[in-house]
Amino acid sequence: MSANLIDGKQAAKEIRIGLRKEVAALKEKGVAPGLAVILAGSDPASQIYVANKEKACEKVGIASQTIRMPETVTQAELLAEIERLNTDPAIHGILLQLPIYKHLNEREALLAIRPEKDVDGFHPINAGKLFLGEKAPVACTPAGCMELLRRAGVPLSGKRAVVIGRSNIVGKPMSMLLLAANCTVTMCHSRTVDLPSVTREADILVAAIGRPRFVTADMVKEGAAVIDVGINRLEDGSICGDVDYDAVAGKAGWITPVPGGVGPMTIAMLLVNTVEAAKAALNA
Ligand code: NAD
């Protein structure tokens, strides 16, 4: 059997086309969705992510601004900037690009973002709402994975889902979203005993580990939907996922590639969250 390829690039493009219309309609009602990205760190990858976010905003008509803070920035200055954006009516979404400079307090900074402007879904209030099954901005990567599963028509209700990884930004929210979709969910992590025996039970298998080609074909049930969140840079500079794609594609029912799977969806969901925040501001 050869798996159906789940094309995240194409899905993200379709989402952007829909958003462009929504943004135009909002502008007619007097609300121009705005996103502020705060870059207060020196990670080279962050520069690329921020540039990609700017480009994506431009494509759908969201006004984006990037606030670049120097390494000398103090925690007080960062918090003051967040507060300025919290009260700016032209800004509907605030994103603090992680990681931030080591001398800054990330947790305090994330807490300072108003939950209704927290388009990354990292604020404890929004994480708590997800846990309670209430509507709130959801972390973009797991939200993107769910969107891919739905668009591919993967049956979810009553199915066994296994998530490998328990981070606050991917594994945990992913598990909550699958639970909300009526899956029977198991969360696995580095201490899980006999991981393959658990993953082989999965109708839906999500890998969010950060280890190149960790999920091998013998860990996958025939016909399963395999979602690969991992982004691993290899020594030759190329990128691969957490799933041994070539081997698993021959066994799975559906599979996401890396690159071109979950990655493009993360930014698409950031745009969705920003437009949703703008809509909420209009109705407030
Ligand atoms: P993390 O390091 O915070 O978490 C990794 C998780 O994997 C941990 O919970 C750990 O328990 C688990 N793990 C580690 N070794 C394991 C093992 N041997 N067996 C079972 N579980 C094991 O990472 P993260 O932030 O959740 O990211 C995971 C991966 O997803 C990374 O490759 C990251 O680059 C990628 N990522 C991609 C996107 C995207 O847009 N596609 C977004 C966020 C993260």
mmCIF file of C-alpha atoms and ligand atoms in Angstrom:
data_model
loop_
_atom_site.group_PDB
_atom_site.id
_atom_site.type_symbol
_atom_site.label_atom_id
_atom_site.label_comp_id
_atom_site.label_asym_id
_atom_site.label_seq_id
_atom_site.Cartn_x
_atom_site.Cartn_y
_atom_site.Cartn_z
ATOM 1 C CA MET A 1 0.000 0.000 0.000
ATOM 2 C CA SER A 2 1.181 3.515 -0.734
ATOM 3 C CA ALA A 3 0.075 6.337 1.545
ATOM 4 C CA ASN A 4 -1.940 9.358 0.485
ATOM 5 C CA LEU A 5 0.359 12.345 0.658
ATOM 6 C CA ILE A 6 -1.047 15.145 2.790
ATOM 7 C CA ASP A 7 0.177 18.304 1.087
ATOM 8 C CA GLY A 8 0.583 21.056 3.689
ATOM 9 C CA LYS A 9 1.847 23.575 1.169
ATOM 10 C CA GLN A 10 -1.319 23.265 -0.901
ATOM 11 C CA ALA A 11 -3.587 23.326 2.180
ATOM 12 C CA ALA A 12 -1.835 26.453 3.465
ATOM 13 C CA LYS A 13 -2.312 28.100 0.065
ATOM 14 C CA GLU A 14 -6.043 27.319 0.107
ATOM 15 C CA ILE A 15 -6.342 28.714 3.628
ATOM 16 C CA ARG A 16 -4.603 31.920 2.557
ATOM 17 C CA ILE A 17 -6.997 32.329 -0.382
ATOM 18 C CA GLY A 18 -9.960 32.070 2.003
ATOM 19 C CA LEU A 19 -8.346 34.455 4.469
ATOM 20 C CA ARG A 20 -7.671 37.066 1.807
ATOM 21 C CA LYS A 21 -11.434 37.322 1.242
ATOM 22 C CA GLU A 22 -12.149 37.451 4.979
ATOM 23 C CA VAL A 23 -9.547 40.178 5.494
ATOM 24 C CA ALA A 24 -11.038 42.226 2.640
ATOM 25 C CA ALA A 25 -14.526 41.861 4.176
ATOM 26 C CA LEU A 26 -13.221 42.932 7.591
ATOM 27 C CA LYS A 27 -11.529 45.971 6.084
ATOM 28 C CA GLU A 28 -14.854 46.991 4.526
ATOM 29 C CA LYS A 29 -16.294 46.914 8.039
ATOM 30 C CA GLY A 30 -13.484 49.193 9.218
ATOM 31 C CA VAL A 31 -11.191 46.603 10.837
ATOM 32 C CA ALA A 32 -7.783 45.953 9.282
ATOM 33 C CA PRO A 33 -6.315 42.860 10.978
ATOM 34 C CA GLY A 34 -2.886 43.621 12.460
ATOM 35 C CA LEU A 35 -0.135 41.358 13.766
ATOM 36 C CA ALA A 36 2.895 42.449 15.792
ATOM 37 C CA VAL A 37 5.887 40.135 16.000
ATOM 38 C CA ILE A 38 8.451 40.841 18.696
ATOM 39 C CA LEU A 39 11.938 39.623 17.919
ATOM 40 C CA ALA A 40 14.005 39.774 21.097
ATOM 41 C CA GLY A 41 16.491 37.014 20.453
ATOM 42 C CA SER A 42 19.512 36.172 18.313
ATOM 43 C CA ASP A 43 18.600 32.697 17.014
ATOM 44 C CA PRO A 44 19.365 32.751 13.251
ATOM 45 C CA ALA A 45 16.357 30.494 12.534
ATOM 46 C CA SER A 46 14.073 33.085 14.174
ATOM 47 C CA GLN A 47 15.104 35.663 11.559
ATOM 48 C CA ILE A 48 13.890 33.297 8.822
ATOM 49 C CA TYR A 49 10.651 32.444 10.668
ATOM 50 C CA VAL A 50 9.868 36.124 11.232
ATOM 51 C CA ALA A 51 10.551 36.990 7.578
ATOM 52 C CA ASN A 52 8.252 34.117 6.495
ATOM 53 C CA LYS A 53 5.508 35.362 8.800
ATOM 54 C CA GLU A 54 5.817 38.883 7.379
ATOM 55 C CA LYS A 55 5.554 37.516 3.833
ATOM 56 C CA ALA A 56 2.523 35.377 4.677
ATOM 57 C CA CYS A 57 0.738 38.337 6.288
ATOM 58 C CA GLU A 58 1.385 40.432 3.212
ATOM 59 C CA LYS A 59 -0.131 37.736 0.967
ATOM 60 C CA VAL A 60 -3.488 37.878 2.772
ATOM 61 C CA GLY A 61 -3.556 41.619 3.521
ATOM 62 C CA ILE A 62 -2.805 41.467 7.259
ATOM 63 C CA ALA A 63 -0.799 44.494 8.405
ATOM 64 C CA SER A 64 2.271 43.108 10.129
ATOM 65 C CA GLN A 65 5.000 44.861 12.014
ATOM 66 C CA THR A 66 8.170 43.343 13.429
ATOM 67 C CA ILE A 67 9.632 44.939 16.523
ATOM 68 C CA ARG A 68 13.319 44.094 16.689
ATOM 69 C CA MET A 69 14.793 44.547 20.140
ATOM 70 C CA PRO A 70 18.555 44.823 20.725
ATOM 71 C CA GLU A 71 20.452 42.450 22.998
ATOM 72 C CA THR A 72 20.669 45.250 25.571
ATOM 73 C CA VAL A 73 16.873 45.265 26.006
ATOM 74 C CA THR A 74 15.729 44.932 29.607
ATOM 75 C CA GLN A 75 12.790 42.870 30.858
ATOM 76 C CA ALA A 76 11.028 46.124 31.817
ATOM 77 C CA GLU A 77 11.423 47.462 28.275
ATOM 78 C CA LEU A 78 10.104 44.229 26.780
ATOM 79 C CA LEU A 79 7.087 44.274 29.093
ATOM 80 C CA ALA A 80 6.452 47.948 28.283
ATOM 81 C CA GLU A 81 6.459 47.134 24.562
ATOM 82 C CA ILE A 82 4.016 44.260 25.074
ATOM 83 C CA GLU A 83 1.750 46.550 27.082
ATOM 84 C CA ARG A 84 1.869 49.187 24.344
ATOM 85 C CA LEU A 85 0.769 46.554 21.813
ATOM 86 C CA ASN A 86 -1.889 45.216 24.217
ATOM 87 C CA THR A 87 -3.588 48.607 24.146
ATOM 88 C CA ASP A 88 -3.029 49.402 20.460
ATOM 89 C CA PRO A 89 -6.406 48.946 18.710
ATOM 90 C CA ALA A 90 -4.682 48.385 15.336
ATOM 91 C CA ILE A 91 -2.954 45.271 16.702
ATOM 92 C CA HIS A 92 -5.079 42.129 17.052
ATOM 93 C CA GLY A 93 -2.321 39.574 17.453
ATOM 94 C CA ILE A 94 0.970 39.691 19.360
ATOM 95 C CA LEU A 95 3.615 37.052 18.866
ATOM 96 C CA LEU A 96 6.784 36.807 20.884
ATOM 97 C CA GLN A 97 9.249 34.904 18.726
ATOM 98 C CA LEU A 98 10.983 32.245 20.831
ATOM 99 C CA PRO A 99 13.663 31.761 22.002
ATOM 100 C CA ILE A 100 14.254 35.205 23.509
ATOM 101 C CA TYR A 101 17.595 36.466 24.908
ATOM 102 C CA LYS A 102 18.704 34.352 27.859
ATOM 103 C CA HIS A 103 18.663 37.250 30.353
ATOM 104 C CA LEU A 104 14.924 37.824 29.720
ATOM 105 C CA ASN A 105 12.095 36.045 31.527
ATOM 106 C CA GLU A 106 10.112 34.213 28.831
ATOM 107 C CA ARG A 107 7.292 33.048 31.084
ATOM 108 C CA GLU A 108 6.640 36.539 32.450
ATOM 109 C CA ALA A 109 6.695 38.001 28.933
ATOM 110 C CA LEU A 110 4.227 35.431 27.565
ATOM 111 C CA LEU A 111 1.939 36.033 30.548
ATOM 112 C CA ALA A 112 1.964 39.768 29.812
ATOM 113 C CA ILE A 113 0.349 39.291 26.382
ATOM 114 C CA ARG A 114 -3.405 39.797 26.587
ATOM 115 C CA PRO A 115 -5.025 36.373 26.098
ATOM 116 C CA GLU A 116 -7.306 37.709 23.335
ATOM 117 C CA LYS A 117 -4.217 38.893 21.401
ATOM 118 C CA ASP A 118 -2.223 35.707 22.077
ATOM 119 C CA VAL A 119 -2.285 34.328 18.527
ATOM 120 C CA ASP A 120 0.278 31.648 19.439
ATOM 121 C CA GLY A 121 -2.101 30.155 22.021
ATOM 122 C CA PHE A 122 0.727 29.917 24.592
ATOM 123 C CA HIS A 123 -0.901 32.006 27.349
ATOM 124 C CA PRO A 124 -1.925 29.835 30.351
ATOM 125 C CA ILE A 125 -5.507 31.144 30.034
ATOM 126 C CA ASN A 126 -5.717 29.908 26.448
ATOM 127 C CA ALA A 127 -3.971 26.618 27.251
ATOM 128 C CA GLY A 128 -6.472 26.196 30.108
ATOM 129 C CA LYS A 129 -9.429 26.942 27.846
ATOM 130 C CA LEU A 130 -8.232 24.277 25.419
ATOM 131 C CA PHE A 131 -8.087 21.843 28.340
ATOM 132 C CA LEU A 132 -11.649 22.797 29.311
ATOM 133 C CA GLY A 133 -12.929 22.550 25.741
ATOM 134 C CA GLU A 134 -13.679 26.291 25.504
ATOM 135 C CA LYS A 135 -13.084 28.412 22.413
ATOM 136 C CA ALA A 136 -9.687 30.155 22.468
ATOM 137 C CA PRO A 137 -6.670 30.703 20.218
ATOM 138 C CA VAL A 138 -4.974 27.317 19.807
ATOM 139 C CA ALA A 139 -1.224 26.786 19.374
ATOM 140 C CA CYS A 140 -0.579 27.041 15.635
ATOM 141 C CA THR A 141 1.337 23.807 14.976
ATOM 142 C CA PRO A 142 -1.186 21.393 16.534
ATOM 143 C CA ALA A 143 -4.049 23.429 15.068
ATOM 144 C CA GLY A 144 -2.381 22.982 11.667
ATOM 145 C CA CYS A 145 -2.074 19.214 12.195
ATOM 146 C CA MET A 146 -5.805 18.985 12.956
ATOM 147 C CA GLU A 147 -6.637 21.008 9.871
ATOM 148 C CA LEU A 148 -4.552 18.638 7.729
ATOM 149 C CA LEU A 149 -6.301 15.573 9.191
ATOM 150 C CA ARG A 150 -9.732 17.106 8.555
ATOM 151 C CA ARG A 151 -8.918 18.209 5.007
ATOM 152 C CA ALA A 152 -7.550 14.746 4.182
ATOM 153 C CA GLY A 153 -10.798 13.223 5.451
ATOM 154 C CA VAL A 154 -9.083 11.034 8.035
ATOM 155 C CA PRO A 155 -11.757 9.486 10.300
ATOM 156 C CA LEU A 156 -11.182 10.698 13.869
ATOM 157 C CA SER A 157 -14.190 9.936 16.053
ATOM 158 C CA GLY A 158 -13.655 6.786 18.110
ATOM 159 C CA LYS A 159 -10.210 6.162 16.603
ATOM 160 C CA ARG A 160 -7.009 5.465 18.529
ATOM 161 C CA ALA A 161 -4.599 8.419 18.399
ATOM 162 C CA VAL A 162 -1.051 8.318 19.715
ATOM 163 C CA VAL A 163 1.044 11.470 20.147
ATOM 164 C CA ILE A 164 4.789 11.078 20.664
ATOM 165 C CA GLY A 165 6.071 14.128 22.548
ATOM 166 C CA ARG A 166 4.580 16.051 25.452
ATOM 167 C CA SER A 167 5.809 19.608 24.953
ATOM 168 C CA ASN A 168 3.543 22.510 25.887
ATOM 169 C CA ILE A 169 3.620 23.872 22.343
ATOM 170 C CA VAL A 170 2.986 20.688 20.362
ATOM 171 C CA GLY A 171 2.427 17.372 22.146
ATOM 172 C CA LYS A 172 0.063 18.440 24.928
ATOM 173 C CA PRO A 173 -2.223 20.727 22.878
ATOM 174 C CA MET A 174 -2.232 18.150 20.055
ATOM 175 C CA SER A 175 -3.504 15.505 22.478
ATOM 176 C CA MET A 176 -6.248 17.842 23.698
ATOM 177 C CA LEU A 177 -7.380 18.609 20.147
ATOM 178 C CA LEU A 178 -7.535 14.922 19.230
ATOM 179 C CA LEU A 179 -9.506 14.264 22.403
ATOM 180 C CA ALA A 180 -11.920 17.064 21.472
ATOM 181 C CA ALA A 181 -12.334 15.303 18.104
ATOM 182 C CA ASN A 182 -13.425 12.172 20.023
ATOM 183 C CA CYS A 183 -10.254 10.170 19.518
ATOM 184 C CA THR A 184 -9.042 7.824 22.234
ATOM 185 C CA VAL A 185 -5.702 9.460 22.930
ATOM 186 C CA THR A 186 -2.431 8.153 24.316
ATOM 187 C CA MET A 187 0.501 10.481 24.982
ATOM 188 C CA CYS A 188 3.980 9.016 24.733
ATOM 189 C CA HIS A 189 7.313 10.536 25.706
ATOM 190 C CA SER A 190 10.946 9.749 26.424
ATOM 191 C CA ARG A 191 10.046 7.567 29.421
ATOM 192 C CA THR A 192 7.420 5.477 27.639
ATOM 193 C CA VAL A 193 8.221 1.789 27.935
ATOM 194 C CA ASP A 194 8.020 -0.236 24.701
ATOM 195 C CA LEU A 195 6.971 2.694 22.537
ATOM 196 C CA PRO A 196 6.521 0.616 19.333
ATOM 197 C CA SER A 197 3.842 -1.547 20.985
ATOM 198 C CA VAL A 198 1.868 1.647 21.722
ATOM 199 C CA THR A 199 2.399 3.361 18.370
ATOM 200 C CA ARG A 200 1.361 0.205 16.482
ATOM 201 C CA GLU A 201 -2.112 0.648 17.999
ATOM 202 C CA ALA A 202 -2.498 4.101 16.473
ATOM 203 C CA ASP A 203 -4.972 4.907 13.720
ATOM 204 C CA ILE A 204 -3.558 8.429 13.935
ATOM 205 C CA LEU A 205 0.102 8.794 14.865
ATOM 206 C CA VAL A 206 1.631 12.215 15.529
ATOM 207 C CA ALA A 207 5.404 12.477 15.897
ATOM 208 C CA ALA A 208 6.679 15.609 17.696
ATOM 209 C CA ILE A 209 10.008 14.451 19.037
ATOM 210 C CA GLY A 210 12.878 16.250 17.343
ATOM 211 C CA ARG A 211 14.814 13.108 16.323
ATOM 212 C CA PRO A 212 15.545 12.418 12.650
ATOM 213 C CA ARG A 213 13.611 9.463 11.171
ATOM 214 C CA PHE A 214 12.827 8.107 14.652
ATOM 215 C CA VAL A 215 9.489 6.553 13.667
ATOM 216 C CA THR A 216 10.217 3.477 11.586
ATOM 217 C CA ALA A 217 7.813 1.349 9.539
ATOM 218 C CA ASP A 218 7.633 -1.370 12.215
ATOM 219 C CA MET A 219 6.183 1.233 14.631
ATOM 220 C CA VAL A 220 3.264 2.052 12.352
ATOM 221 C CA LYS A 221 -0.055 0.282 11.891
ATOM 222 C CA GLU A 222 -1.026 -0.544 8.304
ATOM 223 C CA GLY A 223 -3.271 2.244 6.962
ATOM 224 C CA ALA A 224 -2.593 4.723 9.805
ATOM 225 C CA ALA A 225 -2.505 8.495 9.323
ATOM 226 C CA VAL A 226 1.009 9.671 10.187
ATOM 227 C CA ILE A 227 1.592 13.333 10.961
ATOM 228 C CA ASP A 228 5.239 14.346 11.157
ATOM 229 C CA VAL A 229 5.837 17.541 13.138
ATOM 230 C CA GLY A 230 9.603 17.149 13.427
ATOM 231 C CA ILE A 231 12.041 19.514 11.785
ATOM 232 C CA ASN A 232 15.583 18.167 11.999
ATOM 233 C CA ARG A 233 18.573 19.651 10.254
ATOM 234 C CA LEU A 234 21.044 17.015 9.112
ATOM 235 C CA GLU A 235 24.803 17.438 8.814
ATOM 236 C CA ASP A 236 24.563 18.007 5.053
ATOM 237 C CA GLY A 237 22.220 20.945 5.708
ATOM 238 C CA SER A 238 19.089 19.151 4.504
ATOM 239 C CA ILE A 239 15.928 18.889 6.611
ATOM 240 C CA CYS A 240 14.074 15.745 7.594
ATOM 241 C CA GLY A 241 11.216 14.877 9.903
ATOM 242 C CA ASP A 242 10.819 12.543 12.861
ATOM 243 C CA VAL A 243 9.404 9.852 10.568
ATOM 244 C CA ASP A 244 11.370 7.557 8.259
ATOM 245 C CA TYR A 245 9.276 8.842 5.379
ATOM 246 C CA ASP A 246 10.285 6.454 2.565
ATOM 247 C CA ALA A 247 9.685 3.305 4.627
ATOM 248 C CA VAL A 248 6.557 4.519 6.442
ATOM 249 C CA ALA A 249 4.904 5.856 3.256
ATOM 250 C CA GLY A 250 4.689 2.272 2.030
ATOM 251 C CA LYS A 251 2.635 1.249 5.040
ATOM 252 C CA ALA A 252 0.614 4.259 6.192
ATOM 253 C CA GLY A 253 -2.751 5.310 4.780
ATOM 254 C CA TRP A 254 -1.857 9.006 4.932
ATOM 255 C CA ILE A 255 1.438 10.786 5.587
ATOM 256 C CA THR A 256 2.760 14.345 5.766
ATOM 257 C CA PRO A 257 6.138 15.075 4.154
ATOM 258 C CA VAL A 258 8.924 17.180 5.677
ATOM 259 C CA PRO A 259 9.325 19.797 4.375
ATOM 260 C CA GLY A 260 5.938 20.690 2.910
ATOM 261 C CA GLY A 261 3.657 19.113 5.519
ATOM 262 C CA VAL A 262 3.018 20.567 8.950
ATOM 263 C CA GLY A 263 5.517 23.454 8.578
ATOM 264 C CA PRO A 264 3.516 25.617 6.110
ATOM 265 C CA MET A 265 0.370 24.998 8.175
ATOM 266 C CA THR A 266 1.897 26.521 11.305
ATOM 267 C CA ILE A 267 2.127 29.929 9.639
ATOM 268 C CA ALA A 268 -1.288 29.514 7.988
ATOM 269 C CA MET A 269 -2.873 28.929 11.404
ATOM 270 C CA LEU A 270 -1.119 32.013 12.782
ATOM 271 C CA LEU A 271 -2.889 34.008 10.076
ATOM 272 C CA VAL A 272 -6.189 32.286 10.946
ATOM 273 C CA ASN A 273 -5.734 33.136 14.635
ATOM 274 C CA THR A 274 -4.965 36.776 13.783
ATOM 275 C CA VAL A 275 -8.063 37.108 11.602
ATOM 276 C CA GLU A 276 -10.176 35.429 14.313
ATOM 277 C CA ALA A 277 -8.793 37.901 16.874
ATOM 278 C CA ALA A 278 -9.683 40.801 14.559
ATOM 279 C CA LYS A 279 -13.216 39.422 14.136
ATOM 280 C CA ALA A 280 -13.569 39.117 17.907
ATOM 281 C CA ALA A 281 -12.400 42.746 18.295
ATOM 282 C CA LEU A 282 -15.056 43.828 15.772
ATOM 283 C CA ASN A 283 -17.769 42.066 17.737
ATOM 284 C CA ALA A 284 -16.481 43.158 21.166
HETATM 285 P P1 NAD B 1 10.540 19.276 22.715
HETATM 286 O O1 NAD B 1 11.994 18.995 22.697
HETATM 287 O O2 NAD B 1 9.992 20.321 23.606
HETATM 288 O O3 NAD B 1 9.747 17.910 23.025
HETATM 289 C C1 NAD B 1 10.152 16.690 22.473
HETATM 290 C C2 NAD B 1 9.328 15.594 23.085
HETATM 291 O O4 NAD B 1 9.769 14.357 22.528
HETATM 292 C C3 NAD B 1 9.453 15.493 24.592
HETATM 293 O O5 NAD B 1 8.191 15.562 25.191
HETATM 294 C C4 NAD B 1 10.104 14.126 24.827
HETATM 295 O O6 NAD B 1 9.514 13.431 25.933
HETATM 296 C C5 NAD B 1 9.816 13.392 23.544
HETATM 297 N N1 NAD B 1 10.901 12.449 23.264
HETATM 298 C C6 NAD B 1 12.221 12.700 23.177
HETATM 299 N N2 NAD B 1 12.901 11.558 22.951
HETATM 300 C C7 NAD B 1 11.985 10.568 22.903
HETATM 301 C C8 NAD B 1 12.059 9.173 22.721
HETATM 302 N N3 NAD B 1 13.235 8.567 22.547
HETATM 303 N N4 NAD B 1 10.918 8.460 22.724
HETATM 304 C C9 NAD B 1 9.733 9.056 22.907
HETATM 305 N N5 NAD B 1 9.594 10.388 23.080
HETATM 306 C C10 NAD B 1 10.715 11.133 23.082
HETATM 307 O O7 NAD B 1 10.160 19.553 21.178
HETATM 308 P P2 NAD B 1 8.883 20.294 20.504
HETATM 309 O O8 NAD B 1 9.035 21.755 20.686
HETATM 310 O O9 NAD B 1 7.622 19.630 20.915
HETATM 311 O O10 NAD B 1 9.192 19.960 18.976
HETATM 312 C C11 NAD B 1 9.241 18.627 18.494
HETATM 313 C C12 NAD B 1 9.711 18.639 17.062
HETATM 314 O O11 NAD B 1 8.779 19.360 16.295
HETATM 315 C C13 NAD B 1 11.061 19.331 16.820
HETATM 316 O O12 NAD B 1 11.713 18.675 15.763
HETATM 317 C C14 NAD B 1 10.679 20.722 16.397
HETATM 318 O O13 NAD B 1 11.653 21.325 15.583
HETATM 319 C C15 NAD B 1 9.430 20.434 15.620
HETATM 320 N N6 NAD B 1 8.482 21.558 15.534
HETATM 321 C C16 NAD B 1 7.964 21.810 14.313
HETATM 322 C C17 NAD B 1 7.045 22.825 14.152
HETATM 323 C C18 NAD B 1 6.485 23.070 12.802
HETATM 324 O O14 NAD B 1 6.028 24.159 12.509
HETATM 325 N N7 NAD B 1 6.455 22.051 11.934
HETATM 326 C C19 NAD B 1 6.668 23.602 15.252
HETATM 327 C C20 NAD B 1 7.176 23.287 16.509
HETATM 328 C C21 NAD B 1 8.090 22.251 16.639
#
